[in-house]
């Protein structure tokens, strides 16, 4: 590139920061900056809107002028950029056989800028064209030249504490079904979520956790969003027609905030859509394979189960992740992140775990931008690392508690010897989040859940003992489920008897009740409140159809169950006894039917005082056994009214306004049921 006398260095060389595209307003230019440690040549291609096969400008970057350290950069006059809409890079480098490095440079592949704020897929876009040799011009994803399409910045600290209820939803699946009762233009989009805000408020949701919203591969098998192509661009298909994805996303966040609902996004920073050695070359592979990915010899280390693992040990990769987080916080205004497969970030370049000093968590901890946001970890990976509790990944992070999920499921199913485990989980899992003088962790750090996007829905959990994936076109085989499920006497829905339907709903109510009566932060999978079913499919990641779309007609089909969930959420919020920052300690006492708890028995009760002014104590009795159990309410001097009995039909199963006092300090708890008594005043 040429330069003239009298111009500043940066005006003709460009700057290595910020990465991506930025507009230099006073100068009348645009700055382009791209990281690649091993590249030997970089060409910036600009495209007019109507032609993505022929570059409008092809700019070869001179490393003696347009490179600083490992960053290639240049300045382009505004007039030239304004004539274009899209951009990409052609990058070349050392031969793949160079010793000590594993390169994947393809000089003919047009590459997406990792910092692109918006991704465009031409009509001829082809995943196949990104695999193997040969040019993919006109068939490659490109970045929009968008630099002013950003929010005004600013984050707000999470403020839901005792009333926190996380609701995990998939943007498209939430409103794509014809029964969703949203406008046609909004179905399956960010705008569809906005139209459902009155429903979220009616249910009692205070935190929405969005399954991945990063731009993913539209021709990949994954439909959940767990195969990202970009860590900065929102998924274009989630925007209503004619609206920029970032604008639509921010409008959704602002509407949720106006309704006092926090927004957490499921952030997939551990792998990309490029897969393993046979996968496409969209961006990172062709830019600098050995920088962005963990490798083992000539192959990719795969701790994600998706073909590759991002190399967070590299400082530039960590910078990209933190820059992405700042973008979603400041520009897109989210309230926090749920880190998918977070244990991968504790792996060094050799794949070994180092849970004491994971570099990226240290970077996050030391950056004040992340001090007061909601951080949630999925504390395992697909290669066997399991770091639940154990001070991972930081003192204020929340973690998905799979031990809560498994122990509560097994207890409710009727497995023997689980009473002690249930007590530990209900109490807040202090074995995983110890609050001794050295550790001082909090009960709320346990994200308690019964179901999530992985595995059976709540309805399927009580309706199937085998997974039924082949019937839905899934590529997994059918077979026994590994989810501690029980079909309650009949597999699936075909010809099911009314008695089995009643038994299933009772068990589903028991699971919901225990979730919302436990210390910790509860999480509900979207659709479980109306008994959404996937027909026994426990892993429909590749299904974009009625298998995964929430069927809103089930609310009318199961109105009593929906009401039960809503009222249990209300009970939790009304009570100062249940959800706390700290463990219950002296406020809780545990009982059996007539005295001390028998850990070999499938029944247990607890008396929980409410320390808040004017608060009312709770007396909870759980019977997972096959026969009724008479219980003596062992709380001298207190009177009680019945609030919950999952064995009763709706609406008698839960009534928070009920004032009738129990005539005697005893109650017969039906088989497989949960009873909640509230102190009468």
JSON list of N, CA, C and O in Angstrom, two decimals, residues 451-474:
[
{"chain": "A", "resi": 451, "resn": "UNK", "atom": "N", "xyz": [-34.14, -30.49, 35.17]},
{"chain": "A", "resi": 451, "resn": "UNK", "atom": "CA", "xyz": [-33.91, -30.71, 33.75]},
{"chain": "A", "resi": 451, "resn": "UNK", "atom": "C", "xyz": [-33.27, -29.47, 33.14]},
{"chain": "A", "resi": 451, "resn": "UNK", "atom": "O", "xyz": [-33.39, -28.36, 33.69]},
{"chain": "A", "resi": 452, "resn": "UNK", "atom": "N", "xyz": [-32.62, -29.66, 32.01]},
{"chain": "A", "resi": 452, "resn": "UNK", "atom": "CA", "xyz": [-32.10, -28.55, 31.21]},
{"chain": "A", "resi": 452, "resn": "UNK", "atom": "C", "xyz": [-32.20, -28.99, 29.75]},
{"chain": "A", "resi": 452, "resn": "UNK", "atom": "O", "xyz": [-32.81, -30.01, 29.44]},
{"chain": "A", "resi": 453, "resn": "UNK", "atom": "N", "xyz": [-31.60, -28.23, 28.85]},
{"chain": "A", "resi": 453, "resn": "UNK", "atom": "CA", "xyz": [-31.72, -28.57, 27.43]},
{"chain": "A", "resi": 453, "resn": "UNK", "atom": "C", "xyz": [-31.12, -29.94, 27.13]},
{"chain": "A", "resi": 453, "resn": "UNK", "atom": "O", "xyz": [-31.56, -30.61, 26.20]},
{"chain": "A", "resi": 454, "resn": "UNK", "atom": "N", "xyz": [-30.11, -30.36, 27.89]},
{"chain": "A", "resi": 454, "resn": "UNK", "atom": "CA", "xyz": [-29.55, -31.70, 27.73]},
{"chain": "A", "resi": 454, "resn": "UNK", "atom": "C", "xyz": [-30.44, -32.71, 28.43]},
{"chain": "A", "resi": 454, "resn": "UNK", "atom": "O", "xyz": [-30.74, -32.55, 29.61]},
{"chain": "A", "resi": 455, "resn": "UNK", "atom": "N", "xyz": [-30.83, -33.77, 27.75]},
{"chain": "A", "resi": 455, "resn": "UNK", "atom": "CA", "xyz": [-31.60, -34.83, 28.39]},
{"chain": "A", "resi": 455, "resn": "UNK", "atom": "C", "xyz": [-33.10, -34.67, 28.22]},
{"chain": "A", "resi": 455, "resn": "UNK", "atom": "O", "xyz": [-33.59, -33.85, 27.45]},
{"chain": "A", "resi": 456, "resn": "UNK", "atom": "N", "xyz": [-33.84, -35.47, 28.98]},
{"chain": "A", "resi": 456, "resn": "UNK", "atom": "CA", "xyz": [-35.29, -35.47, 28.91]},
{"chain": "A", "resi": 456, "resn": "UNK", "atom": "C", "xyz": [-35.89, -34.17, 29.42]},
{"chain": "A", "resi": 456, "resn": "UNK", "atom": "O", "xyz": [-35.34, -33.52, 30.31]},
{"chain": "A", "resi": 457, "resn": "UNK", "atom": "N", "xyz": [-37.05, -33.80, 28.89]},
{"chain": "A", "resi": 457, "resn": "UNK", "atom": "CA", "xyz": [-37.87, -32.77, 29.52]},
{"chain": "A", "resi": 457, "resn": "UNK", "atom": "C", "xyz": [-38.45, -33.34, 30.81]},
{"chain": "A", "resi": 457, "resn": "UNK", "atom": "O", "xyz": [-38.37, -34.55, 31.07]},
{"chain": "A", "resi": 458, "resn": "UNK", "atom": "N", "xyz": [-39.07, -32.50, 31.60]},
{"chain": "A", "resi": 458, "resn": "UNK", "atom": "CA", "xyz": [-39.67, -32.97, 32.85]},
{"chain": "A", "resi": 458, "resn": "UNK", "atom": "C", "xyz": [-40.74, -34.02, 32.57]},
{"chain": "A", "resi": 458, "resn": "UNK", "atom": "O", "xyz": [-40.80, -35.06, 33.25]},
{"chain": "A", "resi": 459, "resn": "UNK", "atom": "N", "xyz": [-41.59, -33.77, 31.58]},
{"chain": "A", "resi": 459, "resn": "UNK", "atom": "CA", "xyz": [-42.64, -34.73, 31.27]},
{"chain": "A", "resi": 459, "resn": "UNK", "atom": "C", "xyz": [-42.05, -36.07, 30.82]},
{"chain": "A", "resi": 459, "resn": "UNK", "atom": "O", "xyz": [-42.50, -37.14, 31.24]},
{"chain": "A", "resi": 460, "resn": "UNK", "atom": "N", "xyz": [-41.04, -36.00, 29.95]},
{"chain": "A", "resi": 460, "resn": "UNK", "atom": "CA", "xyz": [-40.44, -37.23, 29.46]},
{"chain": "A", "resi": 460, "resn": "UNK", "atom": "C", "xyz": [-39.69, -37.98, 30.57]},
{"chain": "A", "resi": 460, "resn": "UNK", "atom": "O", "xyz": [-39.59, -39.21, 30.54]},
{"chain": "A", "resi": 461, "resn": "UNK", "atom": "N", "xyz": [-39.20, -37.24, 31.55]},
{"chain": "A", "resi": 461, "resn": "UNK", "atom": "CA", "xyz": [-38.50, -37.85, 32.68]},
{"chain": "A", "resi": 461, "resn": "UNK", "atom": "C", "xyz": [-39.41, -38.78, 33.47]},
{"chain": "A", "resi": 461, "resn": "UNK", "atom": "O", "xyz": [-38.96, -39.79, 34.03]},
{"chain": "A", "resi": 462, "resn": "UNK", "atom": "N", "xyz": [-40.70, -38.47, 33.51]},
{"chain": "A", "resi": 462, "resn": "UNK", "atom": "CA", "xyz": [-41.65, -39.31, 34.25]},
{"chain": "A", "resi": 462, "resn": "UNK", "atom": "C", "xyz": [-42.51, -40.16, 33.32]},
{"chain": "A", "resi": 462, "resn": "UNK", "atom": "O", "xyz": [-43.48, -40.77, 33.77]},
{"chain": "A", "resi": 463, "resn": "UNK", "atom": "N", "xyz": [-42.13, -40.20, 32.02]},
{"chain": "A", "resi": 463, "resn": "UNK", "atom": "CA", "xyz": [-42.95, -40.93, 31.04]},
{"chain": "A", "resi": 463, "resn": "UNK", "atom": "C", "xyz": [-42.16, -41.95, 30.23]},
{"chain": "A", "resi": 463, "resn": "UNK", "atom": "O", "xyz": [-42.77, -42.73, 29.49]},
{"chain": "A", "resi": 464, "resn": "UNK", "atom": "N", "xyz": [-40.84, -41.92, 30.33]},
{"chain": "A", "resi": 464, "resn": "UNK", "atom": "CA", "xyz": [-40.02, -42.82, 29.52]},
{"chain": "A", "resi": 464, "resn": "UNK", "atom": "C", "xyz": [-38.89, -43.40, 30.36]},
{"chain": "A", "resi": 464, "resn": "UNK", "atom": "O", "xyz": [-38.29, -42.68, 31.18]},
{"chain": "A", "resi": 465, "resn": "UNK", "atom": "N", "xyz": [-38.60, -44.66, 30.15]},
{"chain": "A", "resi": 465, "resn": "UNK", "atom": "CA", "xyz": [-37.42, -45.28, 30.73]},
{"chain": "A", "resi": 465, "resn": "UNK", "atom": "C", "xyz": [-36.38, -45.58, 29.65]},
{"chain": "A", "resi": 465, "resn": "UNK", "atom": "O", "xyz": [-35.27, -46.01, 29.97]},
{"chain": "A", "resi": 466, "resn": "UNK", "atom": "N", "xyz": [-36.74, -45.38, 28.40]},
{"chain": "A", "resi": 466, "resn": "UNK", "atom": "CA", "xyz": [-35.83, -45.54, 27.27]},
{"chain": "A", "resi": 466, "resn": "UNK", "atom": "C", "xyz": [-35.88, -44.27, 26.42]},
{"chain": "A", "resi": 466, "resn": "UNK", "atom": "O", "xyz": [-36.91, -43.61, 26.32]},
{"chain": "A", "resi": 467, "resn": "UNK", "atom": "N", "xyz": [-34.74, -43.91, 25.84]},
{"chain": "A", "resi": 467, "resn": "UNK", "atom": "CA", "xyz": [-34.74, -42.80, 24.90]},
{"chain": "A", "resi": 467, "resn": "UNK", "atom": "C", "xyz": [-35.26, -43.27, 23.56]},
{"chain": "A", "resi": 467, "resn": "UNK", "atom": "O", "xyz": [-35.01, -44.41, 23.13]},
{"chain": "A", "resi": 468, "resn": "UNK", "atom": "N", "xyz": [-36.02, -42.41, 22.91]},
{"chain": "A", "resi": 468, "resn": "UNK", "atom": "CA", "xyz": [-36.66, -42.73, 21.63]},
{"chain": "A", "resi": 468, "resn": "UNK", "atom": "C", "xyz": [-36.23, -41.69, 20.61]},
{"chain": "A", "resi": 468, "resn": "UNK", "atom": "O", "xyz": [-37.00, -40.80, 20.24]},
{"chain": "A", "resi": 469, "resn": "UNK", "atom": "N", "xyz": [-35.01, -41.83, 20.16]},
{"chain": "A", "resi": 469, "resn": "UNK", "atom": "CA", "xyz": [-34.43, -40.81, 19.29]},
{"chain": "A", "resi": 469, "resn": "UNK", "atom": "C", "xyz": [-34.57, -41.13, 17.82]},
{"chain": "A", "resi": 469, "resn": "UNK", "atom": "O", "xyz": [-34.71, -40.23, 16.99]},
{"chain": "A", "resi": 470, "resn": "UNK", "atom": "N", "xyz": [-34.52, -42.40, 17.46]},
{"chain": "A", "resi": 470, "resn": "UNK", "atom": "CA", "xyz": [-34.61, -42.75, 16.04]},
{"chain": "A", "resi": 470, "resn": "UNK", "atom": "C", "xyz": [-35.94, -42.34, 15.43]},
{"chain": "A", "resi": 470, "resn": "UNK", "atom": "O", "xyz": [-36.02, -41.92, 14.28]},
{"chain": "A", "resi": 471, "resn": "UNK", "atom": "N", "xyz": [-36.99, -42.44, 16.22]},
{"chain": "A", "resi": 471, "resn": "UNK", "atom": "CA", "xyz": [-38.32, -42.09, 15.71]},
{"chain": "A", "resi": 471, "resn": "UNK", "atom": "C", "xyz": [-38.41, -40.63, 15.32]},
{"chain": "A", "resi": 471, "resn": "UNK", "atom": "O", "xyz": [-39.26, -40.25, 14.52]},
{"chain": "A", "resi": 472, "resn": "UNK", "atom": "N", "xyz": [-37.53, -39.80, 15.85]},
{"chain": "A", "resi": 472, "resn": "UNK", "atom": "CA", "xyz": [-37.55, -38.37, 15.55]},
{"chain": "A", "resi": 472, "resn": "UNK", "atom": "C", "xyz": [-36.45, -37.98, 14.57]},
{"chain": "A", "resi": 472, "resn": "UNK", "atom": "O", "xyz": [-36.10, -36.81, 14.47]},
{"chain": "A", "resi": 473, "resn": "UNK", "atom": "N", "xyz": [-35.89, -38.96, 13.89]},
{"chain": "A", "resi": 473, "resn": "UNK", "atom": "CA", "xyz": [-34.87, -38.63, 12.90]},
{"chain": "A", "resi": 473, "resn": "UNK", "atom": "C", "xyz": [-33.53, -38.32, 13.49]},
{"chain": "A", "resi": 473, "resn": "UNK", "atom": "O", "xyz": [-32.64, -37.82, 12.81]},
{"chain": "A", "resi": 474, "resn": "UNK", "atom": "N", "xyz": [-33.33, -38.64, 14.76]},
{"chain": "A", "resi": 474, "resn": "UNK", "atom": "CA", "xyz": [-32.06, -38.35, 15.40]},
{"chain": "A", "resi": 474, "resn": "UNK", "atom": "C", "xyz": [-31.03, -39.40, 15.02]},
{"chain": "A", "resi": 474, "resn": "UNK", "atom": "O", "xyz": [-31.37, -40.53, 14.70]}
]
